[in-house]
Amino acid sequence: MTATTLTALSEQLERGELSSVEATRDYLGRIEAHNAALNAIITVTAEQALADAAAADARRAAGEAGPLTGIPLLHKDIFCTNGVRTSCGSRMLDNFLPPYDATVVARLKAAGAVMLGKTNLDEFAMGSSNETSYYGPARNPWDLRRVPGGSSGGSAAAVAAGFAPAATGTDTGGSIRQPAAFCGITGLKPTYGRVSRLGMVAFASSLDQGGPMAATAEDCAMLLQVMAGFDPADSTSAEYEVDDYSGGLAADLSGLKIGLPGEYFGEGLDAGIETALRAALAEYKALGAELVEISLPRTHLAVPAYYVIAPAEASTNLSRFDGVRYGYRCDAPEDLLDLYTRTREEGFGDEVKRRILVGTYALSAGYYDAYYRKAQQIRRLIQQDFLDAFDSVDVIMGPITPHPAWVLGEKTDDPVAMYLEDIYTLGVNLAGLPGMSIPAGFADGLPVGLQLIGPHFSEARLLNIAHRFQLATDWHTRRPTL
Amino acid sequence: MSVDQAEIEKIAQLARIRVAPADITELTDRITGILDLVDQMQAVDTQGVEPLANPLNASQRLREDAVTEADRHAEFQAIAPATEADLYLVPKVID
Amino acid sequence: MSDGYWETVIGLEVHVQLATDSKIFSGSATAFGASPNSQANAVDLAMPGMLPVLNEKAVRYAVMFGLAIEAEIGRRSVFDRKNYFYPDLPKGYQISQFDHPIVGRGQVQIQLADGSSREIGVTRAHLEEDAGKSLHEDFHGMSGIDLNRAGTPLLEIVSEPELRSAEEAVAYLKTIHSIITYLGISDGNMAEGSMRCDVNISLRPRGEEAFGTRAEIKNVNSFRFVEKAIQVETERQMDILEDGGSVVQETRLYDADRNETRSMRSKEVANDYRYFPEPDLLPVEIDEGYIETLRESLPELPAAKRQRFESEYALGSYDASVLSAERALADYFEAVAACGDAKSAANWVQVELLGALNKSELSMSDCPVPAAELATLIERINDSSISGKIAKQVFDILWSEGGSVDAIIEAKGFKQVSDTGALEAMVAEVIDANPDQVQQYLAADEGKRKKLLGFFVGQIMKASRGQANPKLVNEILAANLDSAS
């Protein structure tokens, strides 16, 4: 029987109880059986995966194995994979076969991981529900009528459903943490610049960050160890030493100061979620932590600032999709303008087009100061709120979302309502901080995530704080029945 | 701030996205809704606040001037919609 | 109204391709003339997920230019995205600099033909990437796109609207050209597009403060075309204004074949470039140490060299400015002047050498005559080995066949006859053969004698095929004629 965590699987492989080929077959079998219902994976690379698994087994036999050698995993379909379709959940890139690997993909490959396929996502990562995907929405394995969250919904659903022990995700405004919360798994959004963005198709360059999604903090630590690090090909990559993420997991939490922002526990937070979170916080108290009331006074401004900055950056990041060098091109363009406007009309979905238009508007002459510049100023104020808070606490905790996973279609007609669901996660991206979601109970039978936010480059500490909780609780071991 | 259809059409043209005439009303409404949301920012006094373009207070690293890339045009053009004589083809460009 | 009523106001935007090996944001080569798209990598092609990393040498070259024009260097300069769609612009935006350019305000001195000079302000210079090229040959009604040039580093140098004539504009361009080539930051090859120019022109009544409406003439790519484009555009605007019309603010193209400018009528809506800070790059911070190191390594610049040529070699300002305009030419001149006769060196370089280069349409780098040979040639004139006339023949041989001055003189038997015995014999022969002229000479007064002496010298030079030392011939002749009396 294949283990349910990355850490346990790594030990099984190490002990020779299981081969990588066997584990890979096992996961591929589960994908085969259940992906039709979940739609979590867009592209399955079964043949290549089995070949890579066999090669990994051979390396292990030759005594050249590392902790990730032969570990099957999934990549969000926004990380470029050499020769394997990278669609970004868009018709625009439905035929796109990148001639290169993203740095994250290359690092995991070099560490011996075996790619099983590419997971579903909101189109170009723009969405909080996975419903904007050209390939149709992924579904929440806890309740197939509900969304798995987004944009890394496919990765979260796949890990929760046992399609793989881990997956990569990206988080621009909560896209790792929110689906991790909705699907009951652990997800880490690292400090901006900690993980290379090269080959990760850009949504909003100053906010995007790749990170691991897995069952436990321990698993995330193993993945992040490989994913993190300076990349000279990404100018925004941090030249900052990578910590030993696994080494400090067990450290004691006594004296830990946990800040609880009043703004995160106020009006609008679902009662069931609050109950679960209060219980989780009580657990931390039992582990020796101290709970401190704090304030992040500009929390309410995160949504407006984010929904200017992210669309503005996206509007120009997506200009390269013009039907000239790769990707979708409209049929029989009459002239150059027709090539552009029809390719982009037909290639992009509604939400992406809306955001491009909002972003174009925010940057256009006469509006730049009132929108883009203003949002960047507010961004600094929001970052300052966090930095001030970290003067007195070690970590900030709160909800990931105001409500648990909603029913498919419930919010699609009201983009603003959907945007407001991101209120607790956006600040972390605006400030460039690391954030995590860890399973912390259930509300109405649906998973609840607890958010952990730390100072810049405090990933090791966050993972330690998450791991100690997971040693004391078993929420992270709960799995949906498929 | 509300936008009218003419403005949406202008923006769509700047963004090179065709909008079907049937969709313009709904699109205008939705974008107006989004702009109403983001207009909450206008109430905040940001006088003298330096805009934050990048969350880390870092500066640009410089790359040594060295040619590190080989010619891969065949590989790159294999995924292009239309090429000829090693060129990407587009409808006639008129200067 | 006449030409005197209107004042032409000109500002230039000069785009200089920097001579880096690789592109400004990628490791692709920048060589000119490579086969289509062979130098466009994933970054240049704007493949999804690709990111820019800034080339240090592009930054260094920009700072060097800034130091050369005594400009403020932007200690913290920022790259911005300039957004517009065009097939030769793969990302749909050009990475450029808007609010915080790397080079701030500076100035250059321009030299005019009448010997006067003027200071022209440079508003700013910023780094940006070049676009690719659209090839308009017909591919079944389609255009072809070559992205080799996309991402080549450009320094855009913006002048103040302080130029007042085509002559000044060309002098300014030549000054910029000589600065960038002196610094070695660009090859300055205008035929290959290494230096391109946009010209902003407006007219106003002389004495008026306010500027008139300007037209921008895009991509004028030679000194001569800049001059002509300004002339015809000035006339066009003058005609409009004198007819009581008004100039439309627009972009125009100079058509060299028809020697006219015409509007680039575009059906598209006015551009709105939506500049904003490029989030894929961080601010470029330049510290004092970096600037100082570059400042110390700057070569002597054209203006300083010109002044030095005037004082060190006693050249006139015109000669000094011609000889210092191009670094290779200046270096060549100095190597020739090492012979100790700067005046002759300046003459030989400007008249014979530049004449021959122009005639063969060659540049200094292709010059077939080594400076050391030209220096020897001047020495041989000065030590009376050869006459100036013979020296020109030697130069022609050096130019077309190569070799060394002394070997040519030797092989061709060009050496001047300075042997008094041989000259005495020649003089005696000429006196014997021309008794009538001798009589006339003896009868003549002092003034006439000088003229008649010329006749005898001519006869001797003819007999010696130009190789007789003219000074000695004169002395011997005078002595012999006097004794003939």
Short mmCIF file of C-alpha atoms in Angstrom, two decimals, chain A residues 80 96 100 197-201 205 232-236 313 316-317 319-321 325-326 336 340 344 360 363-365 368 372, chain C residues 42 45-54 81 83 85-87 90-93 142 147 272 274-277 279-282:
data_model
loop_
_atom_site.label_atom_id
_atom_site.label_comp_id
_atom_site.label_asym_id
_atom_site.label_seq_id
_atom_site.Cartn_x
_atom_site.Cartn_y
_atom_site.Cartn_z
CA CYS A 80 6.36 25.30 -18.30
CA PHE A 96 1.47 25.23 -26.48
CA TYR A 100 11.97 24.54 -21.92
CA ARG A 197 9.47 32.59 -11.35
CA LEU A 198 11.35 31.63 -14.50
CA GLY A 199 9.10 29.49 -16.67
CA MET A 200 6.13 30.08 -14.40
CA VAL A 201 3.75 31.88 -16.74
CA SER A 205 4.83 39.64 -11.70
CA PRO A 232 20.20 34.18 -11.79
CA ALA A 233 17.66 34.09 -14.64
CA ASP A 234 14.98 35.75 -12.48
CA SER A 235 15.92 39.31 -11.55
CA THR A 236 13.39 39.29 -8.70
CA GLU A 313 0.37 43.81 -14.34
CA THR A 316 0.57 43.81 -19.98
CA ASN A 317 1.96 40.36 -19.09
CA SER A 319 0.03 41.19 -24.29
CA ARG A 320 2.50 38.61 -25.61
CA PHE A 321 -0.39 36.33 -26.49
CA ARG A 325 4.89 33.19 -32.27
CA TYR A 326 3.02 30.45 -30.41
CA LEU A 336 -3.07 42.76 -38.46
CA TYR A 340 -4.79 40.65 -32.65
CA ARG A 344 -7.43 37.61 -28.08
CA THR A 360 -5.59 48.56 -19.11
CA LEU A 363 -2.80 52.20 -16.39
CA SER A 364 -4.27 54.43 -19.05
CA ALA A 365 -3.57 58.14 -19.39
CA TYR A 368 -2.65 56.05 -13.66
CA TYR A 372 -2.15 52.21 -10.19
CA ALA C 42 13.07 32.42 -25.61
CA LEU C 45 10.62 35.86 -28.41
CA ALA C 46 8.60 36.63 -25.25
CA MET C 47 7.94 32.96 -24.64
CA PRO C 48 5.60 32.47 -21.67
CA GLY C 49 7.41 32.59 -18.33
CA MET C 50 10.58 34.16 -19.68
CA LEU C 51 12.19 36.97 -17.69
CA PRO C 52 14.70 39.76 -18.38
CA VAL C 53 18.09 40.07 -16.67
CA LEU C 54 20.01 43.32 -17.23
CA ARG C 81 7.08 49.07 -19.67
CA ASN C 83 2.86 49.21 -23.92
CA PHE C 85 1.08 46.15 -30.00
CA TYR C 86 3.27 45.64 -33.04
CA PRO C 87 4.50 42.41 -34.62
CA PRO C 90 7.11 40.36 -29.05
CA LYS C 91 6.09 41.15 -25.47
CA GLY C 92 3.54 43.78 -26.48
CA TYR C 93 5.64 46.23 -24.50
CA MET C 142 1.87 38.46 -45.44
CA LEU C 147 13.35 39.18 -34.19
CA ASP C 272 -1.59 55.43 -24.92
CA ARG C 274 0.52 53.06 -20.26
CA TYR C 275 4.02 53.36 -18.83
CA PHE C 276 4.47 51.71 -15.45
CA PRO C 277 7.48 50.31 -13.56
CA PRO C 279 7.86 44.50 -12.27
CA ASP C 280 10.24 41.88 -13.68
CA LEU C 281 13.22 44.16 -13.01
CA LEU C 282 14.32 45.94 -9.86
#
